[in-house]
Amino acid sequence: MHHSFRTLALAALVFLASCVSAQKMPVDVDAETVAIKSVLSDQQDAWNRGDIPAFMEGYWQNADLRFASGGNITYGWQATLDRYLRSYDGASKMGTLSFSDLTVTLADQDDALVFGRWELQREADRPRGLFTLHFRKFGENWLIVSDHTSSGD
């Protein structure tokens, strides 16, 4: 009887410890939204300098990164970088990037979705469209783990 009480007490302690560790810290939604929008602002600035590798710093450097656009899906950070370098191999193709109508929705303290619009201003045209970005927080850094970008043209 004494042994089963100790077993029950130990099980209760393990259960309570798991409940406490599973609790999430309160989220400062405004601060996290600013941090996520800062990643996008840095990406926009890097693009407009013609610096695609710096633009890619906003993405998760992992083989599981997912980028969907133009009916194609690319997996992996390096493959996504290579795709950008192939598709935008000069200033005339890159143009000036702007993001607008950003909506940030925090699903958790380290998980968020961003909806928005993108536009490139180039001499020859103005392609534009929508995007949905899945951000995840790694330590103190928010990074894009999945990008679904569509073109309105």
CSV table of C-alpha atoms in Angstrom, one decimal:
chain,number,residue,atom,x,y,z
A,1,MET,CA,0.0,0.0,0.0
A,2,HIS,CA,2.8,2.4,0.9
A,3,HIS,CA,4.5,1.6,-2.4
A,4,SER,CA,1.4,2.3,-4.5
A,5,PHE,CA,0.9,5.7,-2.7
A,6,ARG,CA,4.5,6.7,-3.5
A,7,THR,CA,4.0,5.7,-7.1
A,8,LEU,CA,0.7,7.7,-7.3
A,9,ALA,CA,2.4,10.7,-5.7
A,10,LEU,CA,5.3,10.5,-8.1
A,11,ALA,CA,2.9,10.2,-11.1
A,12,ALA,CA,1.0,13.2,-9.8
A,13,LEU,CA,4.2,15.3,-9.5
A,14,VAL,CA,5.3,14.3,-13.0
A,15,PHE,CA,1.9,15.3,-14.3
A,16,LEU,CA,1.9,18.6,-12.5
A,17,ALA,CA,5.4,19.4,-13.7
A,18,SER,CA,4.5,18.7,-17.2
A,19,CYS,CA,1.4,21.0,-16.9
A,20,VAL,CA,3.6,23.8,-15.6
A,21,SER,CA,6.3,23.4,-18.3
A,22,ALA,CA,3.6,23.3,-21.0
A,23,GLN,CA,2.2,26.7,-20.0
A,24,LYS,CA,3.2,29.4,-22.4
A,25,MET,CA,4.6,32.8,-21.4
A,26,PRO,CA,2.3,35.8,-22.1
A,27,VAL,CA,2.8,37.2,-25.5
A,28,ASP,CA,3.4,40.9,-26.1
A,29,VAL,CA,1.5,40.9,-29.4
A,30,ASP,CA,2.5,44.5,-30.3
A,31,ALA,CA,6.2,43.8,-29.8
A,32,GLU,CA,6.1,40.5,-31.7
A,33,THR,CA,4.2,42.2,-34.6
A,34,VAL,CA,6.8,45.0,-34.7
A,35,ALA,CA,9.6,42.3,-34.8
A,36,ILE,CA,8.0,40.4,-37.6
A,37,LYS,CA,7.3,43.5,-39.6
A,38,SER,CA,11.0,44.5,-39.1
A,39,VAL,CA,12.1,41.3,-40.8
A,40,LEU,CA,9.9,42.2,-43.8
A,41,SER,CA,11.3,45.8,-43.8
A,42,ASP,CA,14.8,44.5,-43.7
A,43,GLN,CA,14.0,42.2,-46.7
A,44,GLN,CA,12.4,45.0,-48.6
A,45,ASP,CA,15.5,47.2,-48.0
A,46,ALA,CA,17.9,44.3,-49.0
A,47,TRP,CA,15.9,43.7,-52.2
A,48,ASN,CA,16.0,47.3,-53.2
A,49,ARG,CA,19.8,47.3,-52.7
A,50,GLY,CA,20.0,44.4,-55.1
A,51,ASP,CA,21.2,42.1,-52.3
A,52,ILE,CA,19.3,38.8,-52.6
A,53,PRO,CA,21.5,36.9,-50.1
A,54,ALA,CA,20.6,39.6,-47.5
A,55,PHE,CA,16.9,39.4,-48.5
A,56,MET,CA,17.2,35.6,-47.8
A,57,GLU,CA,18.3,36.3,-44.2
A,58,GLY,CA,14.6,36.5,-43.4
A,59,TYR,CA,14.1,32.9,-44.3
A,60,TRP,CA,14.8,29.8,-42.2
A,61,GLN,CA,18.1,28.3,-43.3
A,62,ASN,CA,16.9,24.8,-43.4
A,63,ALA,CA,16.1,22.1,-45.9
A,64,ASP,CA,12.4,22.1,-44.7
A,65,LEU,CA,11.9,25.7,-45.8
A,66,ARG,CA,8.9,25.7,-48.3
A,67,PHE,CA,8.4,28.3,-51.0
A,68,ALA,CA,5.4,28.1,-53.3
A,69,SER,CA,4.9,30.4,-56.3
A,70,GLY,CA,3.9,30.2,-59.9
A,71,GLY,CA,2.5,26.7,-59.6
A,72,ASN,CA,5.8,25.4,-58.3
A,73,ILE,CA,7.0,24.4,-54.8
A,74,THR,CA,10.7,24.7,-53.8
A,75,TYR,CA,12.0,23.1,-50.7
A,76,GLY,CA,15.1,24.2,-48.9
A,77,TRP,CA,16.9,27.5,-48.2
A,78,GLN,CA,19.6,27.0,-50.8
A,79,ALA,CA,17.2,26.0,-53.5
A,80,THR,CA,15.1,29.0,-52.8
A,81,LEU,CA,18.1,31.3,-52.9
A,82,ASP,CA,19.2,29.7,-56.2
A,83,ARG,CA,15.6,30.2,-57.6
A,84,TYR,CA,15.7,33.9,-56.7
A,85,LEU,CA,19.2,34.4,-58.2
A,86,ARG,CA,18.1,32.7,-61.4
A,87,SER,CA,14.8,34.6,-61.7
A,88,TYR,CA,16.1,38.1,-60.7
A,89,ASP,CA,19.6,38.2,-62.2
A,90,GLY,CA,19.8,41.9,-62.7
A,91,ALA,CA,18.5,45.3,-61.4
A,92,SER,CA,16.0,45.6,-64.2
A,93,LYS,CA,14.4,42.3,-63.2
A,94,MET,CA,14.5,43.1,-59.5
A,95,GLY,CA,13.0,46.6,-59.7
A,96,THR,CA,11.8,48.2,-56.5
A,97,LEU,CA,9.9,46.0,-54.0
A,98,SER,CA,7.2,47.2,-51.7
A,99,PHE,CA,5.0,45.4,-49.3
A,100,SER,CA,1.6,46.7,-48.2
A,101,ASP,CA,-1.6,45.7,-46.4
A,102,LEU,CA,0.3,43.6,-43.9
A,103,THR,CA,-1.8,41.6,-41.4
A,104,VAL,CA,0.1,39.8,-38.7
A,105,THR,CA,-1.7,37.1,-36.7
A,106,LEU,CA,0.1,35.4,-33.8
A,107,ALA,CA,-1.0,31.8,-33.4
A,108,ASP,CA,1.3,31.3,-30.4
A,109,GLN,CA,4.4,32.9,-28.8
A,110,ASP,CA,6.6,31.5,-31.5
A,111,ASP,CA,4.3,31.0,-34.4
A,112,ALA,CA,2.6,33.6,-36.7
A,113,LEU,CA,1.0,34.1,-40.1
A,114,VAL,CA,1.5,37.2,-42.2
A,115,PHE,CA,-0.8,38.2,-45.1
A,116,GLY,CA,0.1,41.0,-47.4
A,117,ARG,CA,0.6,42.4,-50.9
A,118,TRP,CA,3.8,42.8,-52.8
A,119,GLU,CA,4.6,44.9,-55.9
A,120,LEU,CA,7.7,45.4,-58.0
A,121,GLN,CA,8.1,48.7,-59.8
A,122,ARG,CA,10.2,48.1,-62.9
A,123,GLU,CA,10.7,50.1,-66.1
A,124,ALA,CA,8.8,47.6,-68.2
A,125,ASP,CA,6.0,46.5,-65.9
A,126,ARG,CA,4.6,46.4,-62.4
A,127,PRO,CA,4.0,42.8,-61.3
A,128,ARG,CA,2.1,42.5,-58.1
A,129,GLY,CA,0.3,39.9,-56.0
A,130,LEU,CA,-0.5,38.5,-52.6
A,131,PHE,CA,1.5,36.4,-50.1
A,132,THR,CA,1.0,34.3,-47.0
A,133,LEU,CA,4.1,33.8,-44.8
A,134,HIS,CA,4.3,31.4,-41.9
A,135,PHE,CA,6.8,32.8,-39.4
A,136,ARG,CA,8.4,30.8,-36.6
A,137,LYS,CA,10.4,32.3,-33.8
A,138,PHE,CA,13.8,30.7,-33.2
A,139,GLY,CA,15.3,32.1,-30.0
A,140,GLU,CA,14.9,35.8,-30.4
A,141,ASN,CA,14.6,35.7,-34.3
A,142,TRP,CA,11.5,35.5,-36.3
A,143,LEU,CA,12.1,33.6,-39.6
A,144,ILE,CA,9.9,32.6,-42.6
A,145,VAL,CA,9.4,28.8,-42.7
A,146,SER,CA,6.9,28.8,-45.5
A,147,ASP,CA,6.1,31.4,-48.2
A,148,HIS,CA,3.2,31.2,-50.6
A,149,THR,CA,3.3,34.0,-53.1
A,150,SER,CA,0.9,34.5,-55.9
A,151,SER,CA,0.9,36.9,-58.8
A,152,GLY,CA,-2.0,39.1,-59.7
A,153,ASP,CA,-0.8,39.5,-63.3
